[in-house]
Short mmCIF file of C-alpha atoms and ligand atoms in Angstrom, two decimals:
data_model
loop_
_atom_site.label_atom_id
_atom_site.label_comp_id
_atom_site.label_asym_id
_atom_site.label_seq_id
_atom_site.Cartn_x
_atom_site.Cartn_y
_atom_site.Cartn_z
CA MET G 1 -1.56 -92.44 64.92
CA LYS G 2 -0.98 -88.82 63.88
CA VAL G 3 -3.55 -86.26 65.03
CA ALA G 4 -4.05 -82.50 65.02
CA PHE G 5 -5.74 -80.45 67.76
CA ILE G 6 -7.11 -77.03 66.80
CA GLY G 7 -8.10 -74.67 69.64
CA LEU G 8 -6.09 -74.75 72.85
CA GLY G 9 -8.57 -73.02 75.15
CA VAL G 10 -9.64 -74.00 78.65
CA MET G 11 -10.86 -77.33 77.23
CA GLY G 12 -8.63 -77.97 74.22
CA TYR G 13 -5.30 -77.35 75.94
CA PRO G 14 -5.59 -80.22 78.45
CA MET G 15 -7.43 -82.48 75.95
CA ALA G 16 -4.55 -82.17 73.47
CA GLY G 17 -2.14 -82.85 76.35
CA HIS G 18 -3.91 -86.12 77.19
CA LEU G 19 -3.64 -87.22 73.54
CA LYS G 20 0.11 -86.60 73.67
CA ASN G 21 0.43 -88.41 76.99
CA ALA G 22 -1.43 -91.38 75.47
CA GLY G 23 1.40 -91.70 72.96
CA LEU G 24 -0.16 -90.12 69.86
CA ASP G 25 1.84 -87.94 67.48
CA VAL G 26 0.09 -84.58 68.12
CA CYS G 27 0.38 -81.34 66.13
CA VAL G 28 -1.49 -78.37 67.62
CA TYR G 29 -2.75 -75.09 66.18
CA ASN G 30 -3.93 -72.10 68.18
CA ARG G 31 -4.96 -68.70 66.81
CA THR G 32 -2.97 -66.97 69.55
CA GLU G 33 0.39 -68.55 68.81
CA ALA G 34 1.83 -68.08 72.31
CA LYS G 35 -0.54 -70.72 73.71
CA ALA G 36 0.61 -73.24 71.10
CA SER G 37 4.26 -72.56 71.97
CA GLN G 38 3.53 -72.96 75.67
CA TRP G 39 1.72 -76.26 74.96
CA CYS G 40 4.73 -77.55 72.98
CA VAL G 41 7.11 -76.64 75.81
CA GLU G 42 4.87 -78.39 78.32
CA HIS G 43 4.04 -81.51 76.28
CA GLY G 44 6.81 -81.84 73.72
CA GLY G 45 4.55 -81.99 70.64
CA ASN G 46 4.62 -79.89 67.46
CA SER G 47 2.65 -76.84 66.44
CA ALA G 48 1.75 -75.47 63.02
CA PRO G 49 1.15 -71.89 61.90
CA THR G 50 -2.21 -72.69 60.22
CA PRO G 51 -5.00 -75.27 60.70
CA ARG G 52 -4.20 -76.53 57.16
CA GLU G 53 -0.61 -77.35 58.04
CA ALA G 54 -1.61 -78.88 61.40
CA ALA G 55 -4.09 -81.17 59.59
CA GLU G 56 -1.67 -82.43 56.93
CA ASN G 57 -1.07 -86.22 57.03
CA CYS G 58 -3.26 -86.61 60.14
CA ASP G 59 -5.58 -89.55 60.72
CA ILE G 60 -7.82 -87.45 62.97
CA VAL G 61 -8.25 -83.68 63.28
CA PHE G 62 -9.85 -82.48 66.53
CA THR G 63 -11.36 -79.01 66.90
CA CYS G 64 -12.54 -77.26 70.06
CA VAL G 65 -13.15 -73.57 69.39
CA GLY G 66 -15.96 -71.16 70.36
CA ASN G 67 -19.10 -71.14 68.20
CA ASP G 68 -20.41 -72.03 64.71
CA ASP G 69 -18.56 -69.20 62.96
CA ASP G 70 -15.29 -70.06 64.69
CA VAL G 71 -15.59 -73.68 63.54
CA ARG G 72 -16.24 -72.54 59.96
CA GLN G 73 -13.12 -70.35 60.13
CA VAL G 74 -10.81 -73.21 61.11
CA ILE G 75 -12.40 -75.77 58.73
CA PHE G 76 -13.24 -73.95 55.48
CA GLY G 77 -10.84 -71.74 53.51
CA ASP G 78 -7.36 -71.85 51.97
CA ASP G 79 -5.48 -72.10 55.27
CA ALA G 80 -8.11 -74.14 57.11
CA ALA G 81 -8.22 -77.82 58.07
CA PHE G 82 -10.13 -79.29 55.11
CA ALA G 83 -7.49 -77.84 52.76
CA GLY G 84 -4.81 -79.95 54.45
CA MET G 85 -6.58 -83.19 55.38
CA LYS G 86 -5.77 -86.41 53.51
CA PRO G 87 -8.50 -88.65 52.01
CA GLY G 88 -10.02 -90.92 54.65
CA ALA G 89 -9.11 -88.59 57.54
CA ILE G 90 -11.65 -87.93 60.31
CA LEU G 91 -12.75 -84.54 61.66
CA VAL G 92 -13.97 -84.65 65.29
CA ASP G 93 -15.54 -81.36 66.40
CA HIS G 94 -15.69 -80.94 70.20
CA THR G 95 -17.06 -77.38 69.98
CA THR G 96 -20.56 -76.85 71.38
CA ALA G 97 -22.30 -75.67 68.20
CA SER G 98 -25.57 -76.04 66.30
CA ALA G 99 -26.89 -79.31 64.86
CA SER G 100 -27.23 -77.62 61.47
CA LEU G 101 -23.50 -76.85 61.46
CA ALA G 102 -22.81 -80.52 62.25
CA ARG G 103 -24.92 -81.62 59.27
CA GLU G 104 -23.20 -79.02 57.05
CA LEU G 105 -19.74 -80.29 58.13
CA ASP G 106 -20.80 -83.90 57.63
CA ALA G 107 -21.98 -83.22 54.06
CA ALA G 108 -18.85 -81.18 53.23
CA ALA G 109 -16.58 -83.87 54.71
CA ARG G 110 -18.24 -86.64 52.68
CA GLU G 111 -17.91 -84.59 49.49
CA GLN G 112 -14.15 -84.38 50.04
CA GLY G 113 -13.60 -87.98 51.10
CA PHE G 114 -13.36 -87.33 54.86
CA SER G 115 -15.50 -88.53 57.77
CA PHE G 116 -17.03 -86.42 60.52
CA LEU G 117 -18.22 -86.69 64.12
CA ASP G 118 -19.92 -83.91 66.10
CA ALA G 119 -18.71 -84.57 69.64
CA PRO G 120 -19.53 -81.85 72.19
CA VAL G 121 -18.35 -82.54 75.71
CA SER G 122 -19.61 -82.16 79.27
CA GLY G 123 -17.58 -82.08 82.49
CA GLY G 124 -16.06 -78.62 82.36
CA GLN G 125 -12.48 -77.54 82.88
CA ALA G 126 -11.96 -80.10 85.66
CA GLY G 127 -13.29 -82.87 83.41
CA ALA G 128 -10.86 -81.88 80.65
CA GLU G 129 -7.91 -81.64 83.03
CA ASN G 130 -8.70 -84.94 84.76
CA ALA G 131 -9.51 -86.84 81.54
CA ALA G 132 -13.06 -87.35 82.79
CA LEU G 133 -15.20 -85.80 80.04
CA THR G 134 -18.49 -87.18 78.79
CA VAL G 135 -18.64 -87.03 74.98
CA MET G 136 -21.98 -86.93 73.11
CA ILE G 137 -21.48 -88.05 69.53
CA GLY G 138 -23.23 -87.85 66.17
CA GLY G 139 -22.00 -89.68 63.08
CA ASP G 140 -21.70 -93.21 61.75
CA GLN G 141 -20.58 -96.32 63.57
CA SER G 142 -17.37 -96.98 61.62
CA THR G 143 -16.12 -93.40 62.14
CA TYR G 144 -16.97 -93.62 65.83
CA ASP G 145 -15.12 -96.95 66.12
CA ALA G 146 -12.05 -95.46 64.43
CA ALA G 147 -11.91 -92.29 66.57
CA ASN G 148 -13.05 -93.65 69.92
CA PRO G 149 -9.71 -95.09 71.10
CA ALA G 150 -8.13 -91.63 70.78
CA MET G 151 -11.04 -89.91 72.58
CA ASP G 152 -10.50 -92.38 75.40
CA ALA G 153 -7.44 -90.31 76.33
CA TYR G 154 -9.59 -87.54 77.85
CA SER G 155 -13.01 -89.05 78.44
CA LYS G 156 -14.69 -91.27 80.99
CA PHE G 157 -17.69 -91.97 78.74
CA THR G 158 -18.43 -91.61 75.04
CA LYS G 159 -21.58 -92.62 73.18
CA LEU G 160 -22.71 -92.56 69.57
CA LEU G 161 -26.27 -91.20 69.75
CA GLY G 162 -27.29 -91.17 66.08
CA PRO G 163 -26.41 -89.53 62.75
CA ALA G 164 -24.54 -86.22 62.37
CA GLY G 165 -26.05 -83.54 64.62
CA SER G 166 -27.13 -86.01 67.33
CA GLY G 167 -24.21 -85.10 69.59
CA GLN G 168 -25.09 -81.42 69.44
CA LEU G 169 -28.78 -82.17 70.06
CA ALA G 170 -27.81 -84.19 73.15
CA LYS G 171 -25.63 -81.33 74.40
CA MET G 172 -28.65 -78.99 74.03
CA VAL G 173 -30.68 -81.31 76.26
CA ASN G 174 -27.77 -81.35 78.71
CA GLN G 175 -27.74 -77.54 78.93
CA VAL G 176 -31.55 -77.28 79.19
CA CYS G 177 -31.48 -79.73 82.11
CA ILE G 178 -28.67 -77.83 83.84
CA ALA G 179 -30.35 -74.40 83.51
CA GLY G 180 -33.37 -75.30 85.62
CA VAL G 181 -31.33 -77.15 88.23
CA VAL G 182 -28.91 -74.27 88.80
CA GLN G 183 -31.72 -71.73 89.15
CA GLY G 184 -33.49 -74.04 91.62
CA LEU G 185 -30.31 -74.36 93.65
CA ALA G 186 -29.79 -70.58 93.61
CA GLU G 187 -33.36 -69.98 94.80
CA GLY G 188 -33.00 -72.59 97.54
CA LEU G 189 -29.75 -71.14 98.88
CA ASN G 190 -31.12 -67.59 98.77
CA PHE G 191 -34.23 -68.73 100.65
CA ALA G 192 -32.05 -70.56 103.21
CA LYS G 193 -29.97 -67.45 103.84
CA ASN G 194 -33.07 -65.26 104.28
CA ALA G 195 -34.58 -67.87 106.61
CA GLY G 196 -31.45 -67.88 108.78
CA LEU G 197 -30.48 -71.51 108.10
CA ASP G 198 -26.86 -72.74 108.30
CA GLY G 199 -25.96 -73.34 104.64
CA GLU G 200 -23.34 -76.05 105.32
CA ALA G 201 -25.60 -78.06 107.62
CA LEU G 202 -28.49 -77.65 105.22
CA ILE G 203 -26.59 -78.96 102.19
CA GLU G 204 -25.01 -81.78 104.21
CA THR G 205 -28.57 -82.90 104.91
CA ILE G 206 -30.60 -82.29 101.75
CA SER G 207 -27.84 -83.39 99.34
CA LYS G 208 -28.39 -86.93 100.63
CA GLY G 209 -32.04 -86.85 99.58
CA ALA G 210 -33.96 -86.21 96.37
CA ALA G 211 -32.66 -82.61 96.03
CA GLY G 212 -29.07 -83.73 95.50
CA SER G 213 -27.39 -82.94 92.15
CA TRP G 214 -23.98 -82.46 90.52
CA GLN G 215 -24.54 -78.71 90.79
CA MET G 216 -25.37 -78.94 94.49
CA GLU G 217 -22.36 -81.14 95.23
CA ASN G 218 -19.84 -79.18 93.17
CA ARG G 219 -21.10 -75.61 93.46
CA TYR G 220 -22.82 -75.06 96.82
CA ALA G 221 -19.61 -74.12 98.68
CA THR G 222 -18.54 -71.45 96.19
CA MET G 223 -22.11 -70.17 95.95
CA LEU G 224 -22.28 -69.77 99.74
CA ALA G 225 -18.92 -67.95 99.56
CA ASP G 226 -20.21 -65.67 96.74
CA GLU G 227 -17.32 -66.81 94.46
CA TYR G 228 -17.89 -66.96 90.72
CA GLU G 229 -14.58 -66.15 89.05
CA PHE G 230 -14.06 -69.67 87.66
CA GLY G 231 -15.88 -72.49 85.89
CA PHE G 232 -18.29 -72.47 82.95
CA ALA G 233 -18.86 -68.92 81.77
CA VAL G 234 -22.29 -67.30 81.59
CA ASP G 235 -21.38 -66.07 78.07
CA TRP G 236 -20.88 -69.68 76.93
CA MET G 237 -24.14 -70.79 78.60
CA ARG G 238 -26.06 -68.05 76.79
CA LYS G 239 -24.55 -69.25 73.49
CA ASP G 240 -25.62 -72.82 74.32
CA LEU G 241 -29.14 -71.91 75.47
CA GLY G 242 -29.53 -69.72 72.38
CA ILE G 243 -28.71 -72.73 70.18
CA ALA G 244 -31.17 -74.91 72.14
CA ILE G 245 -33.96 -72.32 72.03
CA GLU G 246 -33.49 -71.97 68.25
CA GLU G 247 -33.57 -75.76 67.79
CA ALA G 248 -36.71 -75.98 69.98
CA ARG G 249 -38.46 -73.60 67.56
CA ASN G 250 -37.62 -76.04 64.74
CA ASN G 251 -38.83 -79.19 66.51
CA GLY G 252 -41.85 -77.72 68.32
CA SER G 253 -40.57 -78.09 71.91
CA GLU G 254 -41.51 -75.65 74.65
CA LEU G 255 -38.60 -74.43 76.83
CA PRO G 256 -40.23 -71.97 79.25
CA VAL G 257 -37.77 -72.50 82.11
CA ALA G 258 -34.67 -72.50 79.89
CA GLN G 259 -35.88 -69.26 78.26
CA LEU G 260 -36.48 -67.62 81.63
CA VAL G 261 -33.09 -68.70 82.97
CA ASP G 262 -31.48 -67.42 79.75
CA SER G 263 -33.01 -64.00 80.52
CA PHE G 264 -31.54 -64.21 84.06
CA TYR G 265 -28.13 -64.89 82.54
CA GLU G 266 -28.64 -61.79 80.40
CA ASP G 267 -29.13 -59.85 83.67
CA ILE G 268 -25.83 -61.30 84.93
CA GLN G 269 -24.03 -60.17 81.77
CA LYS G 270 -25.38 -56.68 82.48
CA MET G 271 -23.98 -56.96 86.03
CA GLY G 272 -20.54 -57.55 84.42
CA GLY G 273 -20.61 -61.31 85.02
CA GLY G 274 -20.26 -62.65 81.49
CA ARG G 275 -17.19 -64.66 82.50
CA TRP G 276 -18.61 -65.77 85.87
CA ASP G 277 -19.53 -69.41 86.45
CA THR G 278 -23.16 -70.31 85.68
CA SER G 279 -23.84 -70.77 89.41
CA SER G 280 -23.79 -66.93 89.62
CA LEU G 281 -27.60 -67.10 89.30
CA LEU G 282 -27.41 -66.77 93.10
CA ALA G 283 -25.45 -63.50 92.79
CA ARG G 284 -28.33 -62.17 90.69
CA LEU G 285 -30.74 -62.89 93.55
CA VAL G 286 -28.45 -61.69 96.36
CA ARG G 287 -26.69 -58.67 94.91
CA LYS G 288 -29.49 -56.86 93.08
P1 NAP Q 301 -11.90 -70.81 75.40
O1 NAP Q 301 -11.06 -71.06 76.60
O2 NAP Q 301 -12.47 -69.46 75.18
O3 NAP Q 301 -11.02 -71.24 74.13
C1 NAP Q 301 -11.51 -71.10 72.82
C2 NAP Q 301 -10.44 -71.58 71.88
O4 NAP Q 301 -10.90 -71.45 70.52
C3 NAP Q 301 -9.15 -70.76 71.96
O5 NAP Q 301 -8.07 -71.62 71.69
C4 NAP Q 301 -9.34 -69.74 70.83
O6 NAP Q 301 -8.12 -69.23 70.33
C5 NAP Q 301 -10.01 -70.62 69.80
N1 NAP Q 301 -10.79 -69.84 68.84
C6 NAP Q 301 -11.95 -69.19 69.08
N2 NAP Q 301 -12.41 -68.61 67.95
C7 NAP Q 301 -11.52 -68.92 66.99
C8 NAP Q 301 -11.43 -68.60 65.62
N3 NAP Q 301 -12.38 -67.86 65.01
N4 NAP Q 301 -10.37 -69.06 64.92
C9 NAP Q 301 -9.41 -69.81 65.54
N5 NAP Q 301 -9.43 -70.13 66.83
C10 NAP Q 301 -10.49 -69.70 67.55
O7 NAP Q 301 -13.14 -71.84 75.32
P2 NAP Q 301 -13.32 -73.26 76.03
O8 NAP Q 301 -13.83 -73.05 77.40
O9 NAP Q 301 -12.12 -74.09 75.80
O10 NAP Q 301 -14.56 -73.83 75.18
C11 NAP Q 301 -14.38 -74.36 73.89
C12 NAP Q 301 -15.70 -74.99 73.44
O11 NAP Q 301 -16.05 -76.02 74.38
C13 NAP Q 301 -16.88 -74.01 73.41
O12 NAP Q 301 -17.72 -74.34 72.36
C14 NAP Q 301 -17.56 -74.24 74.76
O13 NAP Q 301 -18.94 -73.91 74.73
C15 NAP Q 301 -17.35 -75.73 74.93
N6 NAP Q 301 -17.35 -76.20 76.33
C16 NAP Q 301 -16.70 -75.51 77.31
C17 NAP Q 301 -16.75 -75.99 78.63
C18 NAP Q 301 -16.05 -75.25 79.75
O14 NAP Q 301 -16.31 -75.57 80.92
N7 NAP Q 301 -15.16 -74.30 79.49
C19 NAP Q 301 -17.45 -77.15 78.94
C20 NAP Q 301 -18.08 -77.85 77.92
C21 NAP Q 301 -18.03 -77.37 76.61
P3 NAP Q 301 -7.38 -67.99 71.07
O15 NAP Q 301 -6.51 -68.61 72.12
O16 NAP Q 301 -6.63 -67.34 70.00
O17 NAP Q 301 -8.47 -67.11 71.64
#
């Protein structure tokens, strides 16, 4: 199987590597060419100077870029992926983007004889590096069946959740759920510090009960150490919560906690923490 991977960022770089390691014929494209060259040296695949050329003759084209506009730039246009894809090829977009973009891509793909899956991921940098991502997918069953064996290379779980846009809607729910949990953890740790409790002993105890969470398990130690220069960036979380808040307006959902936490992340951006991990909600409580 011949595939293209467009966008070798924190996530895309290792994901493309896993595809190569699984034995697929991989051609990569990255806007900043140096990263594509480095990837080729490391993994022995090919790179192309444009998304169009990367996509030529591929069975599947994967994208993992920043936001809706970035996806449009690598998909539509003379040098973009759709201009190079062959009839019957599949586009799998791993970018966290809006559900309306997914529907737009699905319609455009069908018009040109391609298939499309929106397939945002969860699991962060470590999940991408360790091939342990969770993939939330929108599209049709036959496209999912055709692309799933390749996605196996970097995921521990994939699921088709409904028609185009369903993957992005699921990712919005994922981010809404995370926002409240991280703020709760930040408040708890700040309270513990002010109350004079031993943070390590506290977490060892309460993580075994109903307060336990992925965030508690994976982030408490760095939060106690006031370390945030890693992980899932506040800037990305604000993009994701913005998409969810916009979608909630369309479907009549109330998101009071997610909106409040989004405003806290805005405070963190003002503190210079746009690239800090989302667990920096504690820094907002401690440092201000
Ligand atoms: P990143 O490290 O900032 O990488 C972004 C990639 O997209 C880079 O390769 C960048 O190219 C490329 N790109 C951005 N805009 C582009 C454009 N207009 N045209 C062409 N290429 C463009 O981001 P990331 O952390 O890998 O995240 C990628 C996506 O996955 C985002 O939607 C993010 O929300 C989502 N995600 C991230 C995580 C995480 O923990 N990092 C977890 C789950 C989901 P350059 O190298 O030239 O800048």
